[in-house]
Amino acid sequence: MSEIWNYLETNGSSVLTALVQHIWLALLPVAIAFVLALPLGALVHRYLPVRHVALTTGSVVYTVPSLALLLLLPGVLGTSVLDPTNVVIALTLYSLALLVRTTADGLDAVDTTVLQAATAMGYRPLRRWFTVQLPLAMPVVLTGLRVATVANVSMVSVAALIGIGGLGQLFTRGFQLGFYLPPIVIGLVLSVALAVVADVLIVAVQRGITPWARAGGR
Amino acid sequence: MIEFEGVTKRYPDGTVAVEDLSLKVETGRITVFVGPSGCGKTTALRMINRMIQPTSGRILIDGDDVTSRPDADLRRGIGYVIQGAGLFPHRTVLDNVATVPVLQGVSRREARASARELLERVGLSANLGDRYPSQLSGGQQQRVGVARALAADPPVLLMDEPFSAVDPVVRDDLQQELLRLQGDLGKTIVLVTHDIDEAIRLGDKVAVFAQGARLAQYAAPADLLAVPADDFVSSLVGRDRGFRGLGFADGAEIALKPVGHTVDGLTLELDADGRPVGWRGPDGLLPTEGTFSDGANLRTITDLVILSPAGAAVRVDEHGRADGLVLVEDLAGRVRTQQRERLAALTQDQVEEAEAG
Ligand SMILES: Nc1ncnc2c1ncn2[C@@H]1O[C@H](COP(=O)(O)OP(=O)(O)OP(=O)(O)O)[C@@H](O)[C@H]1O
Ligand SMILES: [Mg+2]
């Protein structure tokens, strides 16, 4: 235990840097994917042929091992192997594959009677989309967002294997020092804590913006 | 007035839902579209607010083609009650009711305040306003659906099977409520149902549709019962239509016998104030089984005649004093004349229509 404190005292700033970098690398892709998934999910929901192509592509992306994707991307993009952009793009692709599907599922789950009622009340399409359709799809969409966030937090650690920052660096450090435990434990605890905090935050947001989903319980 | 002029709707898959429909819906009245499932009632209704575009023909509201205004504006001026209520699950009852006024630019505060009043108008307590729709019973949701459609005070109200998802007792309440509201508001209402009894109860005029929205008959409920246009209508209208039709016939013109009249050895006995006590005969006092007063219809009177041991219904004035008797033979006479008059009127209508057309 004291070894861990010692390690933190001497390497505190590098641990902090790793943590901050980890947060960035994990959350930026979710944010980008979320913004992209809304229009894409809407297309998938709306057009049957698009659905087929998109969902198949999504499944294929998901089966590519993350390490392979990280090594493949520099070749495709012409970036350097150590460029964090690779991680951001790789994780955005994974998140997107997941979020497009859940967004479409969420939109599919909205009762068509309610949408027809909105049209009959005199909603124009854009307003109906943002104030009726999207809010009603939110419970499912946010569930997808939770999964994507937690998955990203753990996948960023893989990036350390090819020498890119994040808490994974602490693991590689530990292994380099002949299985020296303190950095490994710190990396593990922090990444688990990060996943939990992110999850709790999303649930809080979910409860805040969809109070109706818990009302009635029928 | 809403006019359908040769309206046809053919869906892309070739289904003809409505074929060459021409019909006039009167202002300030309840017009009911009734017919079996799939005959095109919803399609016909939704072409009025352009949720569905006709393949050919046109629809006019007070002389203006519905295509002459942007869809959203047109719809904000037409109340719509969708089957199954279709409330917004993510908005409170108040915000649901306030929907159209808010779309029209009324401030949310103001819209909510009038929504609260409207809730009471449709028979709901205003403190249900802060609930979400999932926290209401089916009947309450239907009422909110009606309130939402009325919120912007539109002159026209379209209702698609508004009461089909609730049990018979609640449905009865809601129908009564609608008639009461309509008495105050005088909207032009088009209501779709597959329940002929609902159509007869609510409609000032009833359009009976067969498959393909073929208009089988368009008439007042009493005429529908008395003179169905064909076998399809008469089978839809069902049994006892003669008796049910008496409900629309005023009992005022019936011949009365004086209260002292002896019927088949029975005489009406009155108390000191002149109120009926029972029928006095050789076997003692028999019950009157009820009385009727001014404004009663022939169905009520017939029922009393059937139940009375004397075969006579007792009429009372506003103080409950007996002031006349309807005997079975006088009732029969009135019923007979009634049906002859109706047939004559219908034939006259047809002649006039033929001459006009
Ligand atoms: N979007 C559509 N595409 C193709 N056919 C349709 C479509 N909507 C309705 N129809 C068909 O048109 C016909 C009339 O449908 P409509 O919904 O108007 O009937 P309805 O009288 O309201 O029936 P119900 O009492 O069951 O509600 C039906 O045969 C139906 O299958
Ligand atoms: Mg229908």
Short mmCIF file of C-alpha atoms in Angstrom, two decimals, chain B:
data_model
loop_
_atom_site.label_atom_id
_atom_site.label_comp_id
_atom_site.label_asym_id
_atom_site.label_seq_id
_atom_site.Cartn_x
_atom_site.Cartn_y
_atom_site.Cartn_z
CA MET B 1 -69.22 23.22 -44.57
CA ILE B 2 -66.78 20.54 -45.68
CA GLU B 3 -67.23 19.25 -49.22
CA PHE B 4 -65.75 16.14 -50.77
CA GLU B 5 -65.81 16.48 -54.55
CA GLY B 6 -65.19 13.23 -56.41
CA VAL B 7 -62.37 12.27 -54.05
CA THR B 8 -60.38 9.10 -54.77
CA LYS B 9 -57.43 7.72 -52.85
CA ARG B 10 -55.31 5.01 -54.37
CA TYR B 11 -52.31 3.91 -52.29
CA PRO B 12 -49.01 3.19 -54.05
CA ASP B 13 -49.59 -0.57 -53.68
CA GLY B 14 -52.80 -0.23 -55.73
CA THR B 15 -55.31 -0.41 -52.85
CA VAL B 16 -58.23 1.89 -53.56
CA ALA B 17 -59.25 3.09 -50.10
CA VAL B 18 -61.72 5.75 -51.21
CA GLU B 19 -63.39 5.86 -54.60
CA ASP B 20 -65.08 8.91 -56.10
CA LEU B 21 -66.52 10.16 -52.83
CA SER B 22 -68.79 13.20 -52.94
CA LEU B 23 -70.38 14.38 -49.73
CA LYS B 24 -71.19 17.55 -47.82
CA VAL B 25 -70.57 17.86 -44.10
CA GLU B 26 -72.78 20.49 -42.49
CA THR B 27 -71.36 23.29 -40.36
CA GLY B 28 -71.99 23.10 -36.62
CA ARG B 29 -73.20 19.50 -36.76
CA ILE B 30 -71.84 16.07 -35.89
CA THR B 31 -71.37 13.96 -38.99
CA VAL B 32 -70.43 10.34 -38.40
CA PHE B 33 -68.57 8.11 -40.87
CA VAL B 34 -69.47 4.53 -40.03
CA GLY B 35 -68.60 1.27 -41.76
CA PRO B 36 -66.72 -2.01 -41.42
CA SER B 37 -62.97 -2.17 -40.81
CA GLY B 38 -60.84 -1.27 -43.82
CA CYS B 39 -63.60 0.50 -45.71
CA GLY B 40 -61.62 3.74 -45.87
CA LYS B 41 -63.04 5.84 -43.03
CA THR B 42 -59.68 6.93 -41.63
CA THR B 43 -58.39 7.63 -45.12
CA ALA B 44 -61.41 9.82 -45.87
CA LEU B 45 -61.01 11.66 -42.56
CA ARG B 46 -57.28 12.28 -42.97
CA MET B 47 -57.71 13.76 -46.39
CA ILE B 48 -59.58 16.64 -44.74
CA ASN B 49 -56.45 17.84 -42.90
CA ARG B 50 -54.13 16.58 -45.63
CA MET B 51 -52.38 13.96 -43.56
CA ILE B 52 -53.24 11.92 -46.66
CA GLN B 53 -53.25 13.47 -50.14
CA PRO B 54 -56.11 12.48 -52.46
CA THR B 55 -55.14 10.85 -55.74
CA SER B 56 -57.88 12.87 -57.44
CA GLY B 57 -60.78 15.12 -56.56
CA ARG B 58 -60.75 17.95 -54.04
CA ILE B 59 -61.91 18.86 -50.57
CA LEU B 60 -63.22 22.29 -49.66
CA ILE B 61 -63.67 23.79 -46.22
CA ASP B 62 -66.10 26.72 -46.34
CA GLY B 63 -65.42 26.96 -50.04
CA ASP B 64 -61.60 26.99 -49.79
CA ASP B 65 -59.61 24.11 -51.21
CA VAL B 66 -57.61 22.52 -48.38
CA THR B 67 -54.52 22.62 -50.62
CA SER B 68 -54.64 26.43 -50.71
CA ARG B 69 -52.90 26.75 -47.32
CA PRO B 70 -49.61 25.33 -46.01
CA ASP B 71 -50.28 21.96 -44.35
CA ALA B 72 -49.14 22.94 -40.87
CA ASP B 73 -51.34 26.07 -40.80
CA LEU B 74 -54.33 24.12 -42.04
CA ARG B 75 -53.83 21.47 -39.35
CA ARG B 76 -53.45 23.95 -36.51
CA GLY B 77 -56.92 25.19 -37.39
CA ILE B 78 -58.48 21.71 -37.30
CA GLY B 79 -58.75 19.74 -34.07
CA TYR B 80 -57.77 16.08 -34.38
CA VAL B 81 -58.49 13.29 -31.92
CA ILE B 82 -56.50 10.24 -32.91
CA GLN B 83 -57.53 6.67 -32.19
CA GLY B 84 -56.07 5.54 -28.86
CA ALA B 85 -55.55 9.17 -27.74
CA GLY B 86 -51.91 9.30 -29.00
CA LEU B 87 -50.80 11.64 -26.21
CA PHE B 88 -47.16 12.71 -26.04
CA PRO B 89 -45.71 10.40 -23.36
CA HIS B 90 -42.86 12.81 -22.57
CA ARG B 91 -45.08 15.78 -21.78
CA THR B 92 -47.38 16.39 -18.86
CA VAL B 93 -51.12 16.43 -19.37
CA LEU B 94 -51.13 20.25 -19.31
CA ASP B 95 -48.37 20.50 -21.89
CA ASN B 96 -50.16 17.97 -24.06
CA VAL B 97 -53.29 20.09 -24.01
CA ALA B 98 -51.27 23.27 -24.63
CA THR B 99 -49.61 21.81 -27.76
CA VAL B 100 -51.41 23.66 -30.55
CA PRO B 101 -51.58 27.10 -28.85
CA VAL B 102 -47.81 26.86 -28.20
CA LEU B 103 -47.25 25.95 -31.87
CA GLN B 104 -49.30 29.02 -32.76
CA GLY B 105 -46.98 31.20 -30.70
CA VAL B 106 -49.00 31.64 -27.49
CA SER B 107 -46.69 31.80 -24.47
CA ARG B 108 -46.33 28.55 -22.56
CA ARG B 109 -47.64 30.18 -19.37
CA GLU B 110 -50.79 31.42 -21.00
CA ALA B 111 -51.34 28.18 -22.90
CA ARG B 112 -51.03 26.20 -19.67
CA ALA B 113 -53.50 28.41 -17.88
CA SER B 114 -56.16 27.89 -20.52
CA ALA B 115 -55.27 24.20 -20.69
CA ARG B 116 -56.13 23.94 -17.01
CA GLU B 117 -59.59 25.38 -17.64
CA LEU B 118 -60.09 23.09 -20.60
CA LEU B 119 -59.37 20.03 -18.47
CA GLU B 120 -62.32 20.84 -16.26
CA ARG B 121 -64.42 21.44 -19.31
CA VAL B 122 -63.87 17.84 -20.47
CA GLY B 123 -64.63 16.52 -17.01
CA LEU B 124 -61.13 16.12 -15.56
CA SER B 125 -59.82 17.55 -12.33
CA ALA B 126 -57.22 20.25 -13.04
CA ASN B 127 -54.75 18.66 -10.63
CA LEU B 128 -54.26 15.79 -13.08
CA GLY B 129 -52.48 18.40 -15.20
CA ASP B 130 -49.03 17.69 -13.82
CA ARG B 131 -49.16 13.96 -14.45
CA TYR B 132 -47.67 12.16 -17.42
CA PRO B 133 -50.08 10.34 -19.75
CA SER B 134 -48.90 6.92 -18.53
CA GLN B 135 -50.30 7.87 -15.11
CA LEU B 136 -53.87 8.19 -16.42
CA SER B 137 -56.60 5.64 -17.10
CA GLY B 138 -57.67 4.95 -20.68
CA GLY B 139 -60.82 7.02 -20.29
CA GLN B 140 -58.89 9.94 -18.81
CA GLN B 141 -56.41 9.79 -21.69
CA GLN B 142 -59.28 9.98 -24.17
CA ARG B 143 -60.61 13.06 -22.43
CA VAL B 144 -57.17 14.68 -22.56
CA GLY B 145 -57.08 13.81 -26.26
CA VAL B 146 -60.34 15.69 -26.76
CA ALA B 147 -59.10 18.65 -24.68
CA ARG B 148 -55.90 18.79 -26.75
CA ALA B 149 -57.93 18.89 -29.97
CA LEU B 150 -60.10 21.71 -28.62
CA ALA B 151 -57.29 23.83 -27.17
CA ALA B 152 -56.94 26.27 -30.04
CA ASP B 153 -60.74 26.53 -30.35
CA PRO B 154 -60.79 25.25 -33.95
CA PRO B 155 -64.11 25.43 -35.81
CA VAL B 156 -63.61 21.92 -37.18
CA LEU B 157 -62.95 18.79 -35.12
CA LEU B 158 -61.95 15.44 -36.62
CA MET B 159 -62.29 12.41 -34.36
CA ASP B 160 -61.05 8.95 -35.36
CA GLU B 161 -62.67 6.27 -33.20
CA PRO B 162 -62.22 8.47 -30.14
CA PHE B 163 -63.96 6.10 -27.72
CA SER B 164 -63.14 2.66 -29.07
CA ALA B 165 -60.36 1.85 -26.61
CA VAL B 166 -62.44 2.14 -23.44
CA ASP B 167 -65.00 -0.12 -21.79
CA PRO B 168 -68.74 0.32 -22.50
CA VAL B 169 -69.54 2.22 -19.30
CA VAL B 170 -66.76 4.76 -19.82
CA ARG B 171 -67.67 4.99 -23.51
CA ASP B 172 -71.22 5.84 -22.55
CA ASP B 173 -69.95 8.65 -20.27
CA LEU B 174 -67.64 10.01 -22.94
CA GLN B 175 -70.39 10.01 -25.56
CA GLN B 176 -72.70 11.90 -23.24
CA GLU B 177 -69.89 14.32 -22.46
CA LEU B 178 -69.28 14.93 -26.15
CA LEU B 179 -72.95 15.70 -26.77
CA ARG B 180 -72.95 18.11 -23.82
CA LEU B 181 -69.77 19.84 -25.06
CA GLN B 182 -71.15 20.05 -28.58
CA GLY B 183 -74.31 21.65 -27.15
CA ASP B 184 -72.08 24.47 -25.82
CA LEU B 185 -69.55 24.69 -28.64
CA GLY B 186 -71.40 23.92 -31.88
CA LYS B 187 -68.29 22.70 -33.74
CA THR B 188 -68.30 21.08 -37.13
CA ILE B 189 -67.42 17.55 -36.09
CA VAL B 190 -66.55 14.60 -38.29
CA LEU B 191 -66.37 11.44 -36.21
CA VAL B 192 -65.27 8.02 -37.44
CA THR B 193 -66.51 4.83 -35.80
CA HIS B 194 -67.31 1.24 -36.68
CA ASP B 195 -70.01 1.12 -34.00
CA ILE B 196 -73.41 1.79 -35.57
CA ASP B 197 -75.02 2.45 -32.18
CA GLU B 198 -72.44 5.14 -31.47
CA ALA B 199 -73.12 6.61 -34.92
CA ILE B 200 -76.85 6.69 -34.30
CA ARG B 201 -76.43 8.17 -30.85
CA LEU B 202 -73.94 10.91 -31.72
CA GLY B 203 -74.64 11.78 -35.34
CA ASP B 204 -76.84 14.56 -36.62
CA LYS B 205 -76.08 12.88 -39.93
CA VAL B 206 -74.56 9.47 -40.56
CA ALA B 207 -72.59 8.42 -43.64
CA VAL B 208 -72.61 4.65 -43.96
CA PHE B 209 -69.62 3.39 -45.94
CA ALA B 210 -69.20 0.05 -47.63
CA GLN B 211 -65.82 -1.23 -48.89
CA GLY B 212 -63.82 1.35 -50.85
CA ALA B 213 -65.60 4.15 -48.97
CA ARG B 214 -68.57 3.62 -51.28
CA LEU B 215 -71.24 5.80 -49.72
CA ALA B 216 -74.10 3.38 -49.10
CA GLN B 217 -76.36 5.91 -47.39
CA TYR B 218 -76.06 9.43 -46.02
CA ALA B 219 -78.97 10.35 -43.80
CA ALA B 220 -80.17 11.41 -40.36
CA PRO B 221 -80.09 8.52 -37.86
CA ALA B 222 -83.89 8.29 -37.73
CA ASP B 223 -84.08 7.86 -41.51
CA LEU B 224 -81.28 5.31 -41.46
CA LEU B 225 -83.30 3.22 -39.03
CA ALA B 226 -86.64 3.72 -40.72
CA VAL B 227 -85.62 3.38 -44.35
CA PRO B 228 -82.21 1.72 -44.93
CA ALA B 229 -81.08 2.26 -48.51
CA ASP B 230 -80.08 -1.36 -49.16
CA ASP B 231 -79.38 -4.75 -47.59
CA PHE B 232 -75.88 -3.70 -46.56
CA VAL B 233 -77.18 -0.77 -44.52
CA SER B 234 -80.04 -2.72 -43.04
CA SER B 235 -77.74 -5.53 -41.90
CA LEU B 236 -75.32 -3.01 -40.42
CA VAL B 237 -78.12 -1.20 -38.61
CA GLY B 238 -79.20 -4.54 -37.21
CA ARG B 239 -82.24 -5.74 -35.28
CA ASP B 240 -85.08 -3.79 -33.71
CA ARG B 241 -84.45 -0.84 -35.96
CA GLY B 242 -88.15 0.02 -35.94
CA PHE B 243 -88.24 0.23 -32.18
CA ARG B 244 -84.88 2.04 -31.96
CA GLY B 245 -86.13 4.52 -34.53
CA LEU B 246 -88.94 5.55 -32.22
CA GLY B 247 -86.28 7.16 -30.05
CA PHE B 248 -86.02 9.93 -32.67
CA ALA B 249 -89.79 10.54 -32.91
CA ASP B 250 -91.37 13.27 -30.82
CA GLY B 251 -94.29 12.11 -28.69
CA ALA B 252 -96.00 15.53 -28.71
CA GLU B 253 -98.41 14.87 -31.55
CA ILE B 254 -99.94 11.80 -30.02
CA ALA B 255 -103.70 11.85 -29.16
CA LEU B 256 -104.38 11.96 -25.40
CA LYS B 257 -107.33 10.53 -23.43
CA PRO B 258 -108.53 12.30 -20.27
CA VAL B 259 -107.13 11.10 -16.95
CA GLY B 260 -110.52 9.80 -15.77
CA HIS B 261 -110.82 7.41 -18.72
CA THR B 262 -111.39 3.76 -17.76
CA VAL B 263 -109.12 1.35 -19.59
CA ASP B 264 -110.10 -2.30 -19.65
CA GLY B 265 -111.79 -2.02 -16.22
CA LEU B 266 -108.88 -0.05 -14.67
CA THR B 267 -109.04 3.59 -13.57
CA LEU B 268 -106.08 5.80 -12.65
CA GLU B 269 -106.13 6.65 -8.94
CA LEU B 270 -104.68 10.03 -7.91
CA ASP B 271 -103.55 11.44 -4.55
CA ALA B 272 -104.87 14.70 -3.10
CA ASP B 273 -102.52 16.77 -5.34
CA GLY B 274 -103.50 14.93 -8.50
CA ARG B 275 -100.36 12.76 -8.73
CA PRO B 276 -100.88 9.20 -10.02
CA VAL B 277 -100.86 6.49 -7.33
CA GLY B 278 -101.76 3.38 -9.35
CA TRP B 279 -104.40 1.63 -11.45
CA ARG B 280 -107.53 0.74 -9.41
CA GLY B 281 -109.35 -2.40 -10.58
CA PRO B 282 -111.27 -5.41 -9.27
CA ASP B 283 -107.99 -6.97 -8.00
CA GLY B 284 -106.94 -3.87 -6.05
CA LEU B 285 -104.21 -1.28 -6.88
CA LEU B 286 -101.68 -2.05 -9.66
CA PRO B 287 -98.47 -0.01 -10.26
CA THR B 288 -98.25 2.63 -13.04
CA GLU B 289 -94.63 1.66 -13.88
CA GLY B 290 -93.62 5.28 -14.43
CA THR B 291 -94.85 8.39 -16.19
CA PHE B 292 -93.66 10.68 -18.98
CA SER B 293 -93.73 14.41 -19.48
CA ASP B 294 -93.50 16.87 -22.35
CA GLY B 295 -90.62 16.24 -24.74
CA ALA B 296 -90.57 12.46 -24.28
CA ASN B 297 -89.95 10.44 -27.45
CA LEU B 298 -92.10 7.64 -28.83
CA ARG B 299 -89.65 4.99 -27.62
CA THR B 300 -90.09 6.06 -23.98
CA ILE B 301 -93.87 6.22 -24.35
CA THR B 302 -94.04 2.84 -26.07
CA ASP B 303 -92.00 1.31 -23.29
CA LEU B 304 -94.42 2.71 -20.69
CA VAL B 305 -97.42 1.43 -22.62
CA ILE B 306 -95.90 -2.05 -22.79
CA LEU B 307 -95.14 -2.10 -19.06
CA SER B 308 -98.44 -0.60 -17.88
CA PRO B 309 -101.04 -3.12 -16.61
CA ALA B 310 -103.67 -0.96 -18.30
CA GLY B 311 -101.79 -0.70 -21.62
CA ALA B 312 -101.75 3.07 -21.13
CA ALA B 313 -98.90 5.49 -20.42
CA VAL B 314 -99.51 8.33 -17.95
CA ARG B 315 -98.45 11.86 -18.86
CA VAL B 316 -97.69 14.31 -16.04
CA ASP B 317 -97.18 18.09 -15.97
CA GLU B 318 -94.21 19.89 -14.41
CA HIS B 319 -95.64 19.39 -10.91
CA GLY B 320 -96.04 15.65 -11.39
CA ARG B 321 -99.84 15.83 -11.75
CA ALA B 322 -101.40 13.43 -14.25
CA ASP B 323 -102.79 15.33 -17.24
CA GLY B 324 -103.47 12.69 -19.88
CA LEU B 325 -103.30 9.04 -20.96
CA VAL B 326 -101.78 7.46 -24.06
CA LEU B 327 -103.61 4.28 -24.99
CA VAL B 328 -102.08 1.49 -27.01
CA GLU B 329 -104.38 2.17 -29.98
CA ASP B 330 -103.53 5.89 -30.04
CA LEU B 331 -99.82 5.02 -29.91
CA ALA B 332 -100.22 2.55 -32.77
CA GLY B 333 -101.98 5.22 -34.80
CA ARG B 334 -99.18 7.71 -34.22
CA VAL B 335 -96.44 5.22 -35.08
CA ARG B 336 -98.21 4.36 -38.31
CA THR B 337 -98.61 7.98 -39.42
CA GLN B 338 -95.03 8.67 -38.40
CA GLN B 339 -93.58 6.03 -40.75
CA ARG B 340 -95.84 7.17 -43.63
CA GLU B 341 -94.76 10.78 -43.19
CA ARG B 342 -91.11 9.77 -43.20
CA LEU B 343 -91.44 7.72 -46.36
CA ALA B 344 -93.29 10.58 -48.05
CA ALA B 345 -90.58 13.07 -46.99
CA LEU B 346 -87.78 10.84 -48.29
CA THR B 347 -89.50 10.33 -51.64
CA GLN B 348 -90.00 14.09 -51.87
CA ASP B 349 -86.28 14.61 -51.16
CA GLN B 350 -85.33 12.17 -53.88
CA VAL B 351 -87.60 13.87 -56.38
CA GLU B 352 -86.11 17.27 -55.51
CA GLU B 353 -82.58 15.92 -55.70
CA ALA B 354 -83.27 14.36 -59.08
CA GLU B 355 -84.70 17.66 -60.32
CA ALA B 356 -81.78 19.67 -58.92
CA GLY B 357 -79.14 17.22 -60.20
#
